[in-house]
């Protein structure tokens, strides 16, 4: 097997996390109803009320979250490409690192514009901070694999 074809384990957080995020983005209305039945919190109640109203009066708005869910599933498929052919697909890891870094300014800017509480934006930013952690190590592993002599 050629060196660039050796399978490499993709970081579980990138593949599994993106897939799970995608799957859980489809039933947002149901999830928020469930969360609000378990926890009494003003912000969660407001988000749940907004989703209920959008679902009842403007269901087409939730179509945007369906596309968000689909995008997360597509990202998971891309990271499977890193597992299959790591050297050729190192660009996926690098794009993932850039995307993780981009979460911070997006959360700060769009969160402020949309009236999202700062602590919620901090939670959103944590996905970028924690999501990027395994990616530089994975990139280094791929570079070492690339440097190996061909079989």
Tab-separated table of C-alpha atoms in Angstrom:
chain	number	residue	atom	x	y	z
A	1	UNK	CA	0.000	0.000	0.000
A	2	UNK	CA	1.418	3.397	-0.912
A	3	UNK	CA	2.237	5.752	1.948
A	4	UNK	CA	-0.490	8.245	1.015
A	5	UNK	CA	-3.079	5.470	1.032
A	6	UNK	CA	-2.405	4.235	4.566
A	7	UNK	CA	-5.566	4.735	6.617
A	8	UNK	CA	-5.255	7.116	9.525
A	9	UNK	CA	-7.655	7.513	12.372
A	10	UNK	CA	-9.453	10.828	12.048
A	11	UNK	CA	-10.063	12.671	15.300
A	12	UNK	CA	-13.297	11.354	16.801
A	13	UNK	CA	-14.368	14.889	17.687
A	14	UNK	CA	-14.254	16.032	14.068
A	15	UNK	CA	-16.010	13.055	12.545
A	16	UNK	CA	-18.352	12.023	15.323
A	17	UNK	CA	-18.931	15.494	16.746
A	18	UNK	CA	-19.905	16.980	13.427
A	19	UNK	CA	-22.173	14.040	12.637
A	20	UNK	CA	-23.899	14.202	16.017
A	21	UNK	CA	-24.278	17.973	15.721
A	22	UNK	CA	-25.871	17.482	12.331
A	23	UNK	CA	-28.313	14.857	13.519
A	24	UNK	CA	-29.337	16.875	16.575
A	25	UNK	CA	-29.935	20.059	14.561
A	26	UNK	CA	-32.961	18.570	12.776
A	27	UNK	CA	-35.269	18.197	15.828
A	28	UNK	CA	-34.485	21.573	17.463
A	29	UNK	CA	-38.091	22.343	18.446
A	30	UNK	CA	-38.515	18.982	20.160
A	31	UNK	CA	-35.100	19.212	21.824
A	32	UNK	CA	-35.819	22.659	23.264
A	33	UNK	CA	-39.218	21.527	24.560
A	34	UNK	CA	-37.464	18.605	26.264
A	35	UNK	CA	-34.697	20.835	27.675
A	36	UNK	CA	-37.235	23.326	28.989
A	37	UNK	CA	-39.154	20.519	30.702
A	38	UNK	CA	-35.971	19.593	32.588
A	39	UNK	CA	-34.439	23.001	33.341
A	40	UNK	CA	-35.995	26.314	34.280
A	41	UNK	CA	-33.901	29.003	32.637
A	42	UNK	CA	-35.043	32.314	31.147
A	43	UNK	CA	-32.790	32.168	28.086
A	44	UNK	CA	-33.672	28.568	27.212
A	45	UNK	CA	-37.358	29.388	27.694
A	46	UNK	CA	-37.019	32.373	25.345
A	47	UNK	CA	-35.240	30.273	22.704
A	48	UNK	CA	-37.863	27.526	23.056
A	49	UNK	CA	-40.707	30.035	22.744
A	50	UNK	CA	-39.068	31.531	19.653
A	51	UNK	CA	-38.660	28.121	18.037
A	52	UNK	CA	-42.254	27.154	18.897
A	53	UNK	CA	-43.534	30.359	17.329
A	54	UNK	CA	-41.336	29.969	14.256
A	55	UNK	CA	-42.494	26.357	13.903
A	56	UNK	CA	-46.159	27.324	14.208
A	57	UNK	CA	-46.201	30.579	12.214
A	58	UNK	CA	-43.048	30.580	10.060
A	59	UNK	CA	-41.886	26.972	9.614
A	60	UNK	CA	-39.813	27.945	6.584
A	61	UNK	CA	-37.367	29.658	8.963
A	62	UNK	CA	-36.479	26.256	10.404
A	63	UNK	CA	-35.506	25.141	6.903
A	64	UNK	CA	-32.298	27.096	7.554
A	65	UNK	CA	-31.492	24.850	10.506
A	66	UNK	CA	-32.138	21.828	8.282
A	67	UNK	CA	-29.400	23.118	5.990
A	68	UNK	CA	-27.176	23.692	9.024
A	69	UNK	CA	-27.737	20.066	10.004
A	70	UNK	CA	-26.930	18.888	6.487
A	71	UNK	CA	-23.732	20.976	6.452
A	72	UNK	CA	-22.551	19.271	9.645
A	73	UNK	CA	-23.165	15.858	8.101
A	74	UNK	CA	-21.184	16.896	5.015
A	75	UNK	CA	-18.292	18.043	7.219
A	76	UNK	CA	-18.298	14.593	8.860
A	77	UNK	CA	-18.067	12.976	5.416
A	78	UNK	CA	-15.072	15.175	4.568
A	79	UNK	CA	-13.276	14.057	7.735
A	80	UNK	CA	-13.864	10.468	6.716
A	81	UNK	CA	-11.706	11.380	3.691
A	82	UNK	CA	-8.850	12.132	6.100
A	83	UNK	CA	-9.155	8.585	7.408
A	84	UNK	CA	-9.144	7.076	3.911
A	85	UNK	CA	-6.299	9.066	2.361
A	86	UNK	CA	-4.670	11.352	4.925
A	87	UNK	CA	-1.830	12.802	2.847
A	88	UNK	CA	-4.015	13.725	-0.099
A	89	UNK	CA	-6.736	15.076	2.194
A	90	UNK	CA	-4.619	17.037	4.665
A	91	UNK	CA	-6.349	20.156	3.346
A	92	UNK	CA	-9.499	19.017	5.176
A	93	UNK	CA	-7.644	19.141	8.505
A	94	UNK	CA	-6.238	22.571	7.653
A	95	UNK	CA	-9.674	23.846	6.615
A	96	UNK	CA	-11.059	22.472	9.885
A	97	UNK	CA	-8.437	24.423	11.833
A	98	UNK	CA	-9.367	27.630	10.000
A	99	UNK	CA	-13.070	26.989	10.568
A	100	UNK	CA	-12.517	26.417	14.296
A	101	UNK	CA	-10.609	29.688	14.576
A	102	UNK	CA	-13.380	31.462	12.664
A	103	UNK	CA	-15.960	30.456	15.255
A	104	UNK	CA	-14.595	32.973	17.771
A	105	UNK	CA	-15.090	36.184	15.753
A	106	UNK	CA	-18.363	34.860	14.326
A	107	UNK	CA	-19.774	34.221	17.806
A	108	UNK	CA	-18.560	37.581	19.119
A	109	UNK	CA	-19.832	39.644	16.175
A	110	UNK	CA	-23.031	37.839	15.239
A	111	UNK	CA	-23.887	37.078	18.853
A	112	UNK	CA	-23.761	40.778	19.696
A	113	UNK	CA	-25.730	41.754	16.587
A	114	UNK	CA	-28.431	39.137	17.300
A	115	UNK	CA	-28.710	39.903	21.019
A	116	UNK	CA	-27.279	36.571	22.169
A	117	UNK	CA	-26.153	36.669	25.824
A	118	UNK	CA	-22.376	36.848	26.062
A	119	UNK	CA	-22.135	33.647	28.130
A	120	UNK	CA	-23.949	31.801	25.327
A	121	UNK	CA	-21.423	33.132	22.818
A	122	UNK	CA	-18.671	31.833	25.114
A	123	UNK	CA	-20.249	28.373	24.926
A	124	UNK	CA	-20.346	28.667	21.130
A	125	UNK	CA	-16.712	29.799	21.037
A	126	UNK	CA	-15.724	26.767	23.118
A	127	UNK	CA	-16.661	24.526	20.171
A	128	UNK	CA	-13.965	26.233	18.131
A	129	UNK	CA	-11.425	26.251	20.946
A	130	UNK	CA	-11.905	22.587	21.867
A	131	UNK	CA	-12.531	21.511	18.273
A	132	UNK	CA	-9.153	22.776	17.090
A	133	UNK	CA	-7.149	21.016	19.835
A	134	UNK	CA	-6.687	17.628	18.076
A	135	UNK	CA	-6.249	19.050	14.579
A	136	UNK	CA	-2.638	20.346	14.744
A	137	UNK	CA	-1.549	16.975	16.194
A	138	UNK	CA	-3.379	15.186	13.398
A	139	UNK	CA	-1.717	17.455	10.835
A	140	UNK	CA	1.712	16.623	12.303
A	141	UNK	CA	0.917	12.897	12.110
A	142	UNK	CA	-0.053	13.267	8.461
A	143	UNK	CA	3.149	15.201	7.698
A	144	UNK	CA	5.184	12.400	9.314
A	145	UNK	CA	3.273	9.853	7.261
A	146	UNK	CA	3.962	11.860	4.122
A	147	UNK	CA	7.702	11.876	4.894
A	148	UNK	CA	7.900	8.069	5.149
A	149	UNK	CA	9.584	6.300	2.249
A	150	UNK	CA	7.223	4.719	-0.261
A	151	UNK	CA	6.612	0.995	0.241
